[in-house]
Amino acid sequence: MKPARKKRLFFIIFLITGIAVAAGFALYAFNQNLMFYFSPSEVKQGKAPVNKLFRMGGMVVEGTFKKEKNTLKVFFDITDYEKTVTVEYTGLLPDLFREGQGIISRGKLNSDGIFVAEEVLAKHDENYMPPEVAESLKKAKK
Amino acid sequence: MIPELGHFALIMALVIALVQSSLPVIGAAKGIDSWVAMAKSIARLQLFFMLIAFAALTYAFIVHDFSVLYVASNSNTQLPLLFRISAVWGGHEGSLLFWALTLSLWTGAVTVFSKSIPKDMLARVISVLGMVSVGFLLFMLLTSNPFDRLAVAPAEGRDLNPLLQDFGLAIHPPMLYMGYVGFSVAFAFAIAAMLGGKLDAAWARWSRPWTAIAWIFLTLGISLGSWWAYYELGWGGWWFWDPVENASFLPWLVGTALMHSLAVTEKRGTFKAWTVLLAISAFSLSLLGTFLVRSGVLTSVHAFATDPGRGVFILIFLIVVIGGSLVLYAWRAPSIRSSVSFNLFSRETALLFNNVILVVVAASVLLGTLYPLLLDALGVGKISVGPPYFNSVFVPLTIPLAMLIGVGAMMRWKQDKPGRLIKALAPSLVISIVAGLLLPLMADEYSFGAAIGLMLAIWITLSTLQGVRLRLANKGYSLQALASVPRSFYGMSFAHIGVAVFIVGITLTSIYSEEKDVRMVPGEKFVLKGYSFEFKGAQSEQGPNYIAQTGNLSVTKDGQYITDLNPEKRVYLVQKMPMTEAAIDAGLTRDLFVALGEPRGEEGAWSVRIYVKPFIRWIWLGTIIMALGGLLAATDRRYRLAKKMAESDKREATV
C-alpha cells in the first residue's frame, strides 16, 4: 500500500472508531436515563421500581392537599379514579397546581409506598390534561 | 371585509406560488428565456399578496375584530397594543401565516441581492422556494385558515395566553422563524445547483452569506427563547432540553456544520456532496421542528393545536420535501465527487472533525427527542428522556470540538506542519491550563468541572487571538494590515470568542448556582451565597388585565444595600390564569433571582424561591457575540464583489 493511502485508511478507521465510540456512549447514556411513566394503578400493582426515578401522573384528589406547618413540605394524593397514591413534595408548586387538576410528577417511590416527587408539573392551560394522564384515566375507566 | 381581503390575498399567493414553482424551473430546463426572466417578478408578486394577508390579520387584531375566530381566541379588548400585534403570530394559524410571509421575504431578498447569480440558477432557486411556499400556503388554506369567521361575533376575546404577553416572546418567534426559513435559501441553492448539474465553488459562495444570516437569526432566536424561559417561567433555568427547544437546536447544530463545510466547498472545492446533504438536512430539520412544535405531538407551551389532520399534512409535506431532495441527491451525488486532495494535517481535516462532531451531537439530540415519540406512536410505552441524557452526551462530545476551535481556525488549507502550530500555541496552552486550574480557587469551593470549562474558554480565546496576531504579523502589524485582513476572518474569530464566553457562562452557572425554596414571614432574612434577602411582605396591585400580589425583598451584602426585588404573582382576569413574574437583579458576574410561590399560613408568610446564579448573563452575551461574528462574516466584501470573484475563479480553474 502506498503511504498516502495507508494514511488515509488510518484516518478513516480512526474516524469510524470515534463515531462508534460516540454512538455507543450516547446509547449507554440513553439507556441509563430513560424514564418510564406509570399510572397510580400500575404503581399499586407493584409495576413501578422502588428507589428509581420515574414519572407518575393523575388527578389531584380533592381535600387531600396538606401543607406541613413552617416548612415547604406538602402532601397530596393523586388518582386515576382506580387507585390512589400519596405524593410528598418539598418546594414551590407550579402556578396551575390545584386540587382536581391533572398533574405529572417525577420522583421515586419510597419503601412506605409514598411517591417522593422531585418535580411537579401542571400544564399552562386551564382545560389541559396531560395526555399520559388522560390515557391512564381512560384505561382505568374501562 | 378586510378579513375576506386577507383570505383572498392568501389564495392569490397560492396561485402565484404554483406558477413560481413551475414556470422558471421549466424555463431553465428547456431554455425558455422569457419564463426564466419572469422569476423575479413572480416572487415579488407573491410577496406583495403575502404582505396584504399579513396586514389584514394585523388590522383585525388592532381593531378587535372578534368575528374572526383566530382574533377572538387570541386577543381581548384589554390587551395592550404591542401584544395585540405580537398576538398575530402568537397562535397556530397566525404563526403559519408568519412562516409563509417570512419565506416570501427571504425570496424577495434573494431577488434583490442576486446580481451576480446567473439567471438560470436564480430561476431554479426561486422555483424551489416557490415549492416550499406552495406547501405552506396549502397547509394554511386547507387546515388552518387564520381568517375563518365566527357566525356570531363574541363581545369579548379569550385573550392571549398570558405566558406570551411579554416583550421577549413578542420577538422570539420572528427571530426563530427568520432562522428556520432562512435555511430554505441554502436548501434552495443546493437543490437548484443539483438540478442544474453545476455544483461548483460558485454555488457555495452564493450560499454562504445567506446561510450565515439565517444562522444569525436562529442563534438570536434560540437565545431569546432561553432568556425568556429564564425570567418568565419562574424556575430560573435557561435550557431544559425540552423537545421544543431541541427542535430549534437541531437545525442550529446542522446549520453550524453547514457554514463550516460551505467554507471548504467554496475555498477548496471539496466536501461538495456532503455540503449539499447538510443543506438538505438543515432545512429538513427546520421543517421537522415546525412539525414537532405545530402538530401537537409535543405537549408544551408551544403546542397550540392538537388537530391530527394538521399533523398528517405536515408529515406528508415533510416526507415529500426530504424524500424528494434525497432522491435528487442520490441521482446527482455520484457525479459531484470532488477531485481535490488534501493532507491529513490540514484545515480541511479540522473542519471535517468539526462537521462530524456537530452531526453526531445533532444525531444524539435527535435520538433523545424522537425516540419517546416513536415508542408512544407505536403504543409500546410512555417514556421520557430527561436532561441527564442530553447533558451526559452533549458535554463530552463537545469538549473535543471546543479544544479544536482555535487550532482549526489557525491551520492552513491543504497541508500544515504540526511544528508550526505547536510553536505558535504552546504558550497559550500552558497559560490556559494554569489559569484554568487556578481560577476556581477564587470561588467558595473548588470544582474540577469549573477548571475544565475555564481552561477550554481561555484556550479558545488565546488560540483565536493568536490566530489573529499571526495573520497580522504576516503583514507587519500596521493599520493597513488590520484593514487588509478580510472581514470574514474577524467574523470567524469573533464568533469563536463568543463560544468561549458562552462556555464560561454555562460552566459557572451550572456549577456555582445556588437555589433555595424557603418559607418566609415578613421581616425574615435568608442568606444565600453571602447575599442577605429580607422579605418585607406582599401586597395586592392592579395591572391592565391582571391582579398581582407583589412581594418586596431587600437585598444586602456585607451590610451594604444592593437592591429591592419585587416578584409578582399575577392572576390574568380573562383566562383566570395564575402567572409567576420573577424579579431579577442582573449583573455581569451574578444574577439575583427571586420568585413568589404562594401564601403560607396566617402571618403573611409566603413560599419564596431564591437563586444566586453566577455568570448566567455570559450565556446570552456569548450568543450575541457569536451572532455579531456571523454578521461580520456575512457582510464581507467578497460576497458583494462576487461577480469579479466568479470571473477570477474561471481563470484559476483553467490554470
mmCIF file with all atom_site columns, C-alpha atoms in Angstrom, chain B residues 159-259:
data_model
loop_
_atom_site.group_PDB
_atom_site.id
_atom_site.type_symbol
_atom_site.label_atom_id
_atom_site.label_alt_id
_atom_site.label_comp_id
_atom_site.label_asym_id
_atom_site.label_entity_id
_atom_site.label_seq_id
_atom_site.pdbx_PDB_ins_code
_atom_site.Cartn_x
_atom_site.Cartn_y
_atom_site.Cartn_z
_atom_site.occupancy
_atom_site.B_iso_or_equiv
_atom_site.pdbx_formal_charge
_atom_site.auth_seq_id
_atom_site.auth_comp_id
_atom_site.auth_asym_id
_atom_site.auth_atom_id
_atom_site.pdbx_PDB_model_num
ATOM 1   C CA . ASP B 1 159 ? -57.160 36.898 25.452  1.00 0.00 ? 159 ASP B CA 1
ATOM 2   C CA . LEU B 1 160 ? -53.645 35.953 24.512  1.00 0.00 ? 160 LEU B CA 1
ATOM 3   C CA . ASN B 1 161 ? -52.018 33.234 26.596  1.00 0.00 ? 161 ASN B CA 1
ATOM 4   C CA . PRO B 1 162 ? -50.517 35.254 29.486  1.00 0.00 ? 162 PRO B CA 1
ATOM 5   C CA . LEU B 1 163 ? -47.203 33.459 29.095  1.00 0.00 ? 163 LEU B CA 1
ATOM 6   C CA . LEU B 1 164 ? -46.899 35.060 25.685  1.00 0.00 ? 164 LEU B CA 1
ATOM 7   C CA . GLN B 1 165 ? -47.659 38.542 26.965  1.00 0.00 ? 165 GLN B CA 1
ATOM 8   C CA . ASP B 1 166 ? -44.080 39.517 27.215  1.00 0.00 ? 166 ASP B CA 1
ATOM 9   C CA . PHE B 1 167 ? -41.669 41.512 25.139  1.00 0.00 ? 167 PHE B CA 1
ATOM 10  C CA . GLY B 1 168 ? -39.106 38.711 24.846  1.00 0.00 ? 168 GLY B CA 1
ATOM 11  C CA . LEU B 1 169 ? -41.727 36.394 23.470  1.00 0.00 ? 169 LEU B CA 1
ATOM 12  C CA . ALA B 1 170 ? -43.103 39.006 21.148  1.00 0.00 ? 170 ALA B CA 1
ATOM 13  C CA . ILE B 1 171 ? -39.823 38.929 19.213  1.00 0.00 ? 171 ILE B CA 1
ATOM 14  C CA . HIS B 1 172 ? -38.673 35.350 19.857  1.00 0.00 ? 172 HIS B CA 1
ATOM 15  C CA . PRO B 1 173 ? -40.846 33.681 17.177  1.00 0.00 ? 173 PRO B CA 1
ATOM 16  C CA . PRO B 1 174 ? -39.984 36.177 14.404  1.00 0.00 ? 174 PRO B CA 1
ATOM 17  C CA . MET B 1 175 ? -36.268 35.678 15.058  1.00 0.00 ? 175 MET B CA 1
ATOM 18  C CA . LEU B 1 176 ? -36.572 31.927 15.169  1.00 0.00 ? 176 LEU B CA 1
ATOM 19  C CA . TYR B 1 177 ? -38.668 31.829 12.010  1.00 0.00 ? 177 TYR B CA 1
ATOM 20  C CA . MET B 1 178 ? -36.254 34.062 10.163  1.00 0.00 ? 178 MET B CA 1
ATOM 21  C CA . GLY B 1 179 ? -33.619 31.460 11.023  1.00 0.00 ? 179 GLY B CA 1
ATOM 22  C CA . TYR B 1 180 ? -35.715 28.388 10.234  1.00 0.00 ? 180 TYR B CA 1
ATOM 23  C CA . VAL B 1 181 ? -36.970 29.781 6.985   1.00 0.00 ? 181 VAL B CA 1
ATOM 24  C CA . GLY B 1 182 ? -33.577 31.241 6.122   1.00 0.00 ? 182 GLY B CA 1
ATOM 25  C CA . PHE B 1 183 ? -32.190 27.750 5.764   1.00 0.00 ? 183 PHE B CA 1
ATOM 26  C CA . SER B 1 184 ? -34.706 27.290 2.969   1.00 0.00 ? 184 SER B CA 1
ATOM 27  C CA . VAL B 1 185 ? -32.496 29.614 0.905   1.00 0.00 ? 185 VAL B CA 1
ATOM 28  C CA . ALA B 1 186 ? -29.417 27.435 1.451   1.00 0.00 ? 186 ALA B CA 1
ATOM 29  C CA . PHE B 1 187 ? -31.638 24.455 0.670   1.00 0.00 ? 187 PHE B CA 1
ATOM 30  C CA . ALA B 1 188 ? -32.964 26.073 -2.494  1.00 0.00 ? 188 ALA B CA 1
ATOM 31  C CA . PHE B 1 189 ? -29.434 26.878 -3.664  1.00 0.00 ? 189 PHE B CA 1
ATOM 32  C CA . ALA B 1 190 ? -28.365 23.275 -3.097  1.00 0.00 ? 190 ALA B CA 1
ATOM 33  C CA . ILE B 1 191 ? -31.377 21.843 -4.904  1.00 0.00 ? 191 ILE B CA 1
ATOM 34  C CA . ALA B 1 192 ? -31.055 24.361 -7.722  1.00 0.00 ? 192 ALA B CA 1
ATOM 35  C CA . ALA B 1 193 ? -27.373 23.543 -8.135  1.00 0.00 ? 193 ALA B CA 1
ATOM 36  C CA . MET B 1 194 ? -28.190 19.855 -8.310  1.00 0.00 ? 194 MET B CA 1
ATOM 37  C CA . LEU B 1 195 ? -30.989 20.488 -10.807 1.00 0.00 ? 195 LEU B CA 1
ATOM 38  C CA . GLY B 1 196 ? -28.624 22.497 -12.933 1.00 0.00 ? 196 GLY B CA 1
ATOM 39  C CA . GLY B 1 197 ? -25.889 19.904 -12.533 1.00 0.00 ? 197 GLY B CA 1
ATOM 40  C CA . LYS B 1 198 ? -23.320 22.550 -11.618 1.00 0.00 ? 198 LYS B CA 1
ATOM 41  C CA . LEU B 1 199 ? -22.063 22.000 -8.120  1.00 0.00 ? 199 LEU B CA 1
ATOM 42  C CA . ASP B 1 200 ? -19.015 24.200 -8.140  1.00 0.00 ? 200 ASP B CA 1
ATOM 43  C CA . ALA B 1 201 ? -17.383 26.643 -5.784  1.00 0.00 ? 201 ALA B CA 1
ATOM 44  C CA . ALA B 1 202 ? -19.606 29.447 -7.065  1.00 0.00 ? 202 ALA B CA 1
ATOM 45  C CA . TRP B 1 203 ? -22.669 27.703 -5.689  1.00 0.00 ? 203 TRP B CA 1
ATOM 46  C CA . ALA B 1 204 ? -21.114 27.589 -2.244  1.00 0.00 ? 204 ALA B CA 1
ATOM 47  C CA . ARG B 1 205 ? -20.111 31.237 -2.427  1.00 0.00 ? 205 ARG B CA 1
ATOM 48  C CA . TRP B 1 206 ? -23.668 32.392 -3.221  1.00 0.00 ? 206 TRP B CA 1
ATOM 49  C CA . SER B 1 207 ? -24.988 30.245 -0.458  1.00 0.00 ? 207 SER B CA 1
ATOM 50  C CA . ARG B 1 208 ? -22.590 31.337 2.278   1.00 0.00 ? 208 ARG B CA 1
ATOM 51  C CA . PRO B 1 209 ? -23.866 34.801 3.188   1.00 0.00 ? 209 PRO B CA 1
ATOM 52  C CA . TRP B 1 210 ? -27.484 33.561 3.162   1.00 0.00 ? 210 TRP B CA 1
ATOM 53  C CA . THR B 1 211 ? -26.625 30.649 5.401   1.00 0.00 ? 211 THR B CA 1
ATOM 54  C CA . ALA B 1 212 ? -24.722 32.935 7.753   1.00 0.00 ? 212 ALA B CA 1
ATOM 55  C CA . ILE B 1 213 ? -27.640 35.362 8.013   1.00 0.00 ? 213 ILE B CA 1
ATOM 56  C CA . ALA B 1 214 ? -30.132 32.570 8.657   1.00 0.00 ? 214 ALA B CA 1
ATOM 57  C CA . TRP B 1 215 ? -27.762 31.214 11.282  1.00 0.00 ? 215 TRP B CA 1
ATOM 58  C CA . ILE B 1 216 ? -27.544 34.623 12.985  1.00 0.00 ? 216 ILE B CA 1
ATOM 59  C CA . PHE B 1 217 ? -31.307 34.825 13.301  1.00 0.00 ? 217 PHE B CA 1
ATOM 60  C CA . LEU B 1 218 ? -31.550 31.275 14.557  1.00 0.00 ? 218 LEU B CA 1
ATOM 61  C CA . THR B 1 219 ? -28.800 31.892 17.105  1.00 0.00 ? 219 THR B CA 1
ATOM 62  C CA . LEU B 1 220 ? -30.528 35.007 18.398  1.00 0.00 ? 220 LEU B CA 1
ATOM 63  C CA . GLY B 1 221 ? -33.945 33.351 18.299  1.00 0.00 ? 221 GLY B CA 1
ATOM 64  C CA . ILE B 1 222 ? -32.840 30.374 20.381  1.00 0.00 ? 222 ILE B CA 1
ATOM 65  C CA . SER B 1 223 ? -31.025 32.688 22.736  1.00 0.00 ? 223 SER B CA 1
ATOM 66  C CA . LEU B 1 224 ? -34.112 34.873 23.189  1.00 0.00 ? 224 LEU B CA 1
ATOM 67  C CA . GLY B 1 225 ? -36.199 31.789 23.900  1.00 0.00 ? 225 GLY B CA 1
ATOM 68  C CA . SER B 1 226 ? -33.725 30.719 26.542  1.00 0.00 ? 226 SER B CA 1
ATOM 69  C CA . TRP B 1 227 ? -33.677 34.179 28.088  1.00 0.00 ? 227 TRP B CA 1
ATOM 70  C CA . TRP B 1 228 ? -37.471 34.271 28.101  1.00 0.00 ? 228 TRP B CA 1
ATOM 71  C CA . ALA B 1 229 ? -37.730 30.850 29.758  1.00 0.00 ? 229 ALA B CA 1
ATOM 72  C CA . TYR B 1 230 ? -35.289 32.078 32.392  1.00 0.00 ? 230 TYR B CA 1
ATOM 73  C CA . TYR B 1 231 ? -37.182 35.149 33.504  1.00 0.00 ? 231 TYR B CA 1
ATOM 74  C CA . GLU B 1 232 ? -40.740 34.236 32.609  1.00 0.00 ? 232 GLU B CA 1
ATOM 75  C CA . LEU B 1 233 ? -41.271 30.608 33.526  1.00 0.00 ? 233 LEU B CA 1
ATOM 76  C CA . GLY B 1 234 ? -40.207 31.371 37.077  1.00 0.00 ? 234 GLY B CA 1
ATOM 77  C CA . TRP B 1 235 ? -37.951 28.451 37.776  1.00 0.00 ? 235 TRP B CA 1
ATOM 78  C CA . GLY B 1 236 ? -34.738 30.089 36.756  1.00 0.00 ? 236 GLY B CA 1
ATOM 79  C CA . GLY B 1 237 ? -33.404 27.579 34.252  1.00 0.00 ? 237 GLY B CA 1
ATOM 80  C CA . TRP B 1 238 ? -32.053 28.670 30.903  1.00 0.00 ? 238 TRP B CA 1
ATOM 81  C CA . TRP B 1 239 ? -32.258 25.432 28.941  1.00 0.00 ? 239 TRP B CA 1
ATOM 82  C CA . PHE B 1 240 ? -34.427 22.397 29.640  1.00 0.00 ? 240 PHE B CA 1
ATOM 83  C CA . TRP B 1 241 ? -33.722 20.044 26.741  1.00 0.00 ? 241 TRP B CA 1
ATOM 84  C CA . ASP B 1 242 ? -37.426 20.250 26.134  1.00 0.00 ? 242 ASP B CA 1
ATOM 85  C CA . PRO B 1 243 ? -38.345 18.691 22.765  1.00 0.00 ? 243 PRO B CA 1
ATOM 86  C CA . VAL B 1 244 ? -39.461 22.096 21.555  1.00 0.00 ? 244 VAL B CA 1
ATOM 87  C CA . GLU B 1 245 ? -36.107 23.622 22.379  1.00 0.00 ? 245 GLU B CA 1
ATOM 88  C CA . ASN B 1 246 ? -34.375 20.701 20.736  1.00 0.00 ? 246 ASN B CA 1
ATOM 89  C CA . ALA B 1 247 ? -36.487 21.313 17.665  1.00 0.00 ? 247 ALA B CA 1
ATOM 90  C CA . SER B 1 248 ? -34.780 24.678 17.257  1.00 0.00 ? 248 SER B CA 1
ATOM 91  C CA . PHE B 1 249 ? -31.376 23.476 18.393  1.00 0.00 ? 249 PHE B CA 1
ATOM 92  C CA . LEU B 1 250 ? -31.158 20.663 15.815  1.00 0.00 ? 250 LEU B CA 1
ATOM 93  C CA . PRO B 1 251 ? -31.227 22.940 12.752  1.00 0.00 ? 251 PRO B CA 1
ATOM 94  C CA . TRP B 1 252 ? -28.757 25.176 14.576  1.00 0.00 ? 252 TRP B CA 1
ATOM 95  C CA . LEU B 1 253 ? -26.256 22.354 15.045  1.00 0.00 ? 253 LEU B CA 1
ATOM 96  C CA . VAL B 1 254 ? -26.539 21.192 11.457  1.00 0.00 ? 254 VAL B CA 1
ATOM 97  C CA . GLY B 1 255 ? -26.617 24.786 10.210  1.00 0.00 ? 255 GLY B CA 1
ATOM 98  C CA . THR B 1 256 ? -23.378 25.459 12.058  1.00 0.00 ? 256 THR B CA 1
ATOM 99  C CA . ALA B 1 257 ? -21.848 22.401 10.427  1.00 0.00 ? 257 ALA B CA 1
ATOM 100 C CA . LEU B 1 258 ? -23.150 23.661 7.090   1.00 0.00 ? 258 LEU B CA 1
ATOM 101 C CA . MET B 1 259 ? -21.481 27.065 7.471   1.00 0.00 ? 259 MET B CA 1
#
